[in-house]
Coordinates of C-alpha atoms and ligand atoms in Angstrom, one line a residue:
M1 CA -36.5 125.9 155.0
P2 CA -37.3 127.4 158.4
E3 CA -34.6 129.9 159.5
L4 CA -34.2 128.7 163.0
D5 CA -34.2 125.0 162.3
D6 CA -31.8 123.1 164.7
R7 CA -31.8 126.1 167.1
T8 CA -32.9 125.9 170.7
A9 CA -34.3 128.9 172.6
L10 CA -34.9 129.6 176.3
V11 CA -37.7 132.2 176.6
T12 CA -38.3 133.4 180.2
G13 CA -41.8 134.3 181.3
A14 CA -43.1 132.3 178.3
A15 CA -46.3 130.8 179.8
K16 CA -48.5 133.6 178.6
R17 CA -48.8 137.1 177.1
L18 CA -45.8 138.4 175.2
G19 CA -43.4 135.7 176.2
R20 CA -45.7 133.0 174.8
A21 CA -46.2 134.9 171.6
I22 CA -42.4 135.2 171.2
A23 CA -41.9 131.5 171.9
E24 CA -44.5 130.7 169.2
A25 CA -42.9 133.0 166.7
L26 CA -39.5 131.3 167.2
A27 CA -41.1 127.9 167.0
S28 CA -42.8 128.9 163.7
E29 CA -39.3 129.2 162.3
G30 CA -38.3 125.8 163.6
A31 CA -36.7 126.5 167.0
D32 CA -37.1 124.1 169.9
I33 CA -38.2 126.0 173.0
V34 CA -37.6 125.8 176.7
V35 CA -40.6 127.6 178.2
H36 CA -39.7 129.2 181.5
Y37 CA -42.3 130.1 184.1
R38 CA -42.5 131.1 187.8
S39 CA -46.1 130.5 188.9
S40 CA -48.0 129.8 185.7
G41 CA -47.3 126.1 185.6
E42 CA -50.5 125.0 183.8
E43 CA -50.3 127.8 181.2
A44 CA -46.6 126.8 180.6
E45 CA -47.6 123.2 180.0
A46 CA -50.3 124.3 177.6
A47 CA -48.0 126.7 175.8
A48 CA -45.4 123.9 175.5
E49 CA -48.0 121.6 174.1
R50 CA -49.0 124.1 171.5
L51 CA -45.4 124.4 170.4
R52 CA -45.1 120.7 170.1
Q53 CA -48.1 120.7 167.9
K54 CA -46.2 123.1 165.6
G55 CA -43.6 120.2 165.2
V56 CA -40.8 121.5 167.4
A57 CA -39.6 120.1 170.8
A58 CA -40.6 122.0 173.9
W59 CA -39.9 121.7 177.6
T60 CA -41.0 123.7 180.7
V61 CA -38.8 124.8 183.5
Q62 CA -39.8 126.6 186.7
A63 CA -37.6 129.2 188.4
D64 CA -38.2 132.3 190.6
L65 CA -35.9 134.9 189.1
A66 CA -36.1 137.1 192.1
D67 CA -33.9 134.5 193.8
A68 CA -30.3 134.9 192.6
T69 CA -29.5 131.2 193.1
E70 CA -32.4 130.1 191.0
A71 CA -31.6 132.7 188.3
R72 CA -28.0 131.6 188.1
G73 CA -29.1 127.9 187.8
L74 CA -31.8 128.3 185.2
L75 CA -29.6 128.3 182.1
G76 CA -27.9 125.0 183.2
R77 CA -31.3 123.4 183.9
A78 CA -32.7 124.5 180.5
T79 CA -29.6 123.2 178.7
E80 CA -29.9 119.9 180.5
L81 CA -33.6 119.6 179.4
A82 CA -32.7 120.4 175.8
G83 CA -29.7 118.1 175.8
R84 CA -27.5 120.6 174.0
P85 CA -26.2 124.2 174.3
L86 CA -28.8 126.8 173.8
D87 CA -28.6 129.1 170.8
I88 CA -31.1 131.9 171.7
L89 CA -31.9 133.5 175.1
V90 CA -35.0 135.8 175.3
N91 CA -35.2 137.7 178.6
S92 CA -38.9 138.5 178.8
A93 CA -39.9 137.7 182.4
S94 CA -40.5 140.9 184.3
I95 CA -42.3 142.6 187.1
F96 CA -44.1 145.9 186.6
T97 CA -45.3 147.5 189.8
P98 CA -46.3 151.1 190.4
S99 CA -43.9 153.2 192.5
H100 CA -42.7 156.8 192.8
V101 CA -39.1 158.0 193.1
L102 CA -39.8 159.6 196.5
G103 CA -41.8 156.6 197.6
F104 CA -40.2 153.3 196.8
D105 CA -38.2 151.5 199.4
E106 CA -34.9 149.7 199.0
E107 CA -36.7 146.3 198.9
E108 CA -38.9 147.4 196.0
L109 CA -35.9 148.6 194.0
R110 CA -34.0 145.4 194.8
R111 CA -37.0 143.2 193.7
Q112 CA -37.4 145.1 190.4
F113 CA -33.6 144.9 189.7
A114 CA -33.4 141.2 190.7
V115 CA -36.0 140.1 188.1
N116 CA -35.7 142.8 185.4
T117 CA -31.9 143.4 185.4
L118 CA -29.9 140.9 187.4
A119 CA -31.6 137.7 186.2
P120 CA -30.9 138.7 182.6
L121 CA -27.3 139.4 183.5
Y122 CA -26.8 136.0 185.2
L123 CA -28.6 134.2 182.4
S124 CA -26.4 136.1 179.8
R125 CA -23.2 135.2 181.6
A126 CA -24.1 131.5 181.7
F127 CA -25.3 131.6 178.1
A128 CA -22.1 133.2 176.9
E129 CA -20.1 130.4 178.6
G130 CA -22.1 127.7 176.8
A131 CA -23.0 129.2 173.4
R132 CA -21.0 128.4 170.3
R133 CA -22.6 131.1 168.2
G134 CA -25.7 132.5 170.0
Q135 CA -27.8 135.5 170.6
I136 CA -29.6 137.2 173.4
I137 CA -32.8 139.3 173.1
N138 CA -33.8 141.5 176.0
M139 CA -37.3 142.9 176.5
L140 CA -37.1 146.6 177.4
D141 CA -39.9 149.2 177.5
A142 CA -40.3 152.2 175.2
R143 CA -41.1 154.2 178.3
M144 CA -37.5 154.0 179.4
L145 CA -36.7 157.0 177.3
E146 CA -38.9 159.2 179.5
C147 CA -39.2 159.6 183.2
D148 CA -41.9 157.1 184.0
D149 CA -42.7 158.7 187.3
G150 CA -45.5 156.2 188.0
H151 CA -43.2 153.2 187.8
A152 CA -40.0 154.6 189.1
A153 CA -38.2 151.5 190.3
Y154 CA -39.3 149.5 187.2
H155 CA -38.1 152.4 185.0
L156 CA -34.6 152.3 186.6
S157 CA -34.4 148.5 186.2
K158 CA -35.3 148.7 182.5
R159 CA -32.9 151.6 181.9
A160 CA -30.1 149.4 183.4
L161 CA -31.1 146.5 181.2
F162 CA -30.9 148.9 178.2
T163 CA -27.3 149.8 179.1
L164 CA -26.5 146.2 179.9
T165 CA -27.8 145.2 176.4
R166 CA -25.2 147.5 174.8
M167 CA -22.4 146.5 177.1
L168 CA -23.0 142.8 176.5
A169 CA -23.3 143.4 172.8
L170 CA -19.7 144.7 172.8
E171 CA -18.4 142.3 175.4
L172 CA -19.8 139.1 173.8
A173 CA -19.1 139.9 170.2
P174 CA -18.3 138.2 167.9
A175 CA -19.7 134.9 169.2
T176 CA -23.0 136.3 170.6
R177 CA -25.3 139.0 169.3
V178 CA -27.2 141.0 171.9
N179 CA -30.3 143.0 171.0
A180 CA -33.5 144.3 172.5
V181 CA -37.1 145.0 171.7
A182 CA -38.8 147.9 173.5
P183 CA -42.6 147.5 173.4
G184 CA -44.9 150.4 173.8
L185 CA -48.6 150.1 174.4
I186 CA -49.3 146.5 173.6
L187 CA -51.1 144.5 176.3
P188 CA -52.9 145.9 179.4
P189 CA -51.0 145.1 182.6
P190 CA -52.3 142.0 184.4
G191 CA -55.6 142.9 186.1
Q192 CA -56.5 145.7 183.6
D193 CA -58.6 145.3 180.4
E194 CA -58.8 146.7 176.9
S195 CA -60.1 150.0 178.2
Y196 CA -56.6 150.7 179.7
L197 CA -55.2 150.6 176.2
E198 CA -58.0 152.6 174.6
A199 CA -57.6 155.4 177.1
L200 CA -53.9 155.8 176.2
A201 CA -54.2 155.2 172.4
D202 CA -54.4 158.9 171.7
T203 CA -50.8 159.4 173.2
V204 CA -49.4 157.1 170.4
P205 CA -48.5 158.8 167.1
L206 CA -50.1 156.0 165.2
K207 CA -53.3 156.4 167.4
R208 CA -53.7 152.8 168.4
H209 CA -52.1 150.1 170.5
G210 CA -50.0 147.3 169.1
S211 CA -50.4 143.5 169.4
A212 CA -48.3 140.6 170.7
D213 CA -47.8 139.7 167.1
D214 CA -46.0 143.0 166.4
I215 CA -43.6 142.2 169.2
A216 CA -43.1 138.6 168.1
R217 CA -42.2 139.8 164.6
A218 CA -39.6 142.2 165.9
V219 CA -38.0 139.4 167.9
L220 CA -38.0 137.2 164.9
F221 CA -36.3 139.9 162.8
L222 CA -33.5 140.2 165.4
A223 CA -33.3 136.4 165.8
T224 CA -32.7 136.0 162.0
S225 CA -30.6 139.1 161.3
D226 CA -27.0 137.9 161.6
F227 CA -25.3 141.4 161.2
V228 CA -27.4 143.2 163.9
T229 CA -26.1 143.6 167.4
G230 CA -26.5 146.2 170.1
Q231 CA -29.7 147.3 168.6
V232 CA -33.0 148.3 170.2
I233 CA -36.2 148.1 168.1
Y234 CA -39.0 150.3 169.5
V235 CA -42.3 148.7 168.7
D236 CA -44.5 151.4 170.0
G237 CA -46.3 153.2 167.2
G238 CA -43.7 156.1 167.5
R239 CA -44.5 156.8 171.1
H240 CA -40.8 156.9 172.1
M241 CA -40.4 160.2 170.1
E242 CA -43.1 162.1 172.0
G243 CA -41.2 162.9 175.2
R244 CA -44.4 163.0 177.2
M245 CA -44.5 161.8 180.8
Y246 CA -46.2 158.5 181.4
G247 CA -48.0 157.7 184.6
S248 CA -48.4 161.3 185.6
Ligands
NAP1 N1 -47.2 144.1 177.8 C1 -46.8 145.2 177.3 O1 -47.5 146.0 176.7 C2 -45.3 145.6 177.5 C3 -45.0 147.0 177.4 C4 -43.7 147.4 177.6 C5 -42.7 146.4 177.9 N2 -43.1 145.1 178.1 C6 -42.0 144.2 178.4 O2 -42.1 143.0 177.6 C7 -41.9 141.8 178.4 C8 -43.1 140.9 178.3 O3 -44.3 141.6 178.7 P1 -45.5 140.9 179.4 O4 -46.6 141.9 179.5 O5 -45.8 139.6 178.7 O6 -44.9 140.6 180.8 P2 -45.7 140.2 182.2 O7 -47.0 139.5 181.8 O8 -45.8 141.3 183.1 O9 -44.7 139.1 182.8 C9 -44.2 138.0 182.1 C10 -43.9 136.9 183.1 O10 -42.9 137.3 183.9 C11 -42.9 136.3 184.9 N3 -42.3 136.7 186.2 C12 -42.7 137.7 187.0 N4 -42.0 137.7 188.2 C13 -41.1 136.6 188.0 C14 -40.1 136.1 188.9 N5 -39.9 136.6 190.1 N6 -39.4 135.0 188.4 C15 -39.6 134.5 187.2 N7 -40.6 134.9 186.4 C16 -41.3 136.0 186.8 C17 -44.3 135.8 185.1 O11 -44.3 134.4 185.0 P3 -45.5 133.5 185.8 O12 -46.8 134.0 185.2 O13 -45.1 132.1 185.5 O14 -45.3 133.8 187.3 C18 -45.0 136.5 184.0 O15 -46.0 135.7 183.3 C19 -41.6 142.3 179.8 O16 -40.2 142.4 180.0 C20 -42.2 143.7 179.9 O17 -41.5 144.6 180.8 C21 -44.3 144.7 177.9

C-alpha cells in the first residue's frame, strides 16, 4: 500500500529540477500533486502529465511568489484545484543570485526574502488554517551554516527560513509537522553545467556531488515519518561539517 495514498501535496517550483523530482517521489507513494510554477508553464504541464501517468491526480498552478498577494492566494487556489484540503506543502521555489554583504541593495534583499522566506511563511499560515493533520517541508541550503559571502542576501533568506522552520514546528504542533531538507552540491545553478559541480566535488567529504534522487528520498523520509518535526536533514555528502567558506 503506498504510504501517501489519499494525500495531496502542493510543491512550489515543481516544473523542473529538484521540485519536479520531489513531486515525482511523493507521487510514487500515491500522493496527488499540485505543481506550482512561475514562468515554466510548459515544463509544469509536462511534469503534471508524467505524474498522471504514475496514476495520481495532478494539477498546475501559476503564481509569482515575489508578489505577496499572489503568495498569500496560492494555497487557496491549489486547494480549490484539488477539491479538498492539502496534506503536504513543500516550499521548494527559490531564487539564488550572487551578492556580497557590502554590495547588495535593499531591493535585492527584499526580493530574496519575498520568495525564499516570506512566501513559505504565508503559505504555511494558510496551510495551517486548512490542514487537519498535515506537514510542511522547507528546502534550505547546507551552505546556510557558513558565511556564504558570494550569495549574501540568499544566505540571509535561507537562514531565516531555517529559524522559521523550527518556530513553525513548535507553533503548529501537534496538528502539523514542519521539517526541512538542506541540499548541498546537487545540481548546477541554472546556466551552469556539470563542470561547476566537478570543480567543487573536492570540497565535499564524500568527494562527489549528489543527485535530485538523493533529495527526493530525504523529502519522502520526512513525509512518511510521523514522529519527526523541527528536523533538518543535510543531504550534502557531509559538506556542512567542513566550515569552509563558499563563494570566496
Ligand atoms: N540545486 C541545488 O543543488 C540546491 C542546493 C542547495 C539548496 N537548494 C534548494 O533546493 C530548492 C530547489 O532547488 P532547485 O535548484 O530546483 O531550485 P531552482 O531551480 O533555482 O528554482 C526552482 C524554481 O523556483 C521558481 N521560482 C523562482 N522565482 C520564483 C518566483 N518569484 N515565484 C515563484 N516561483 C519562483 C522557478 O519556477 P519557474 O521555473 O516556473 O519560474 C524555479 O523553477 C531551492 O529552495 C534551493 O534553494 C538547491
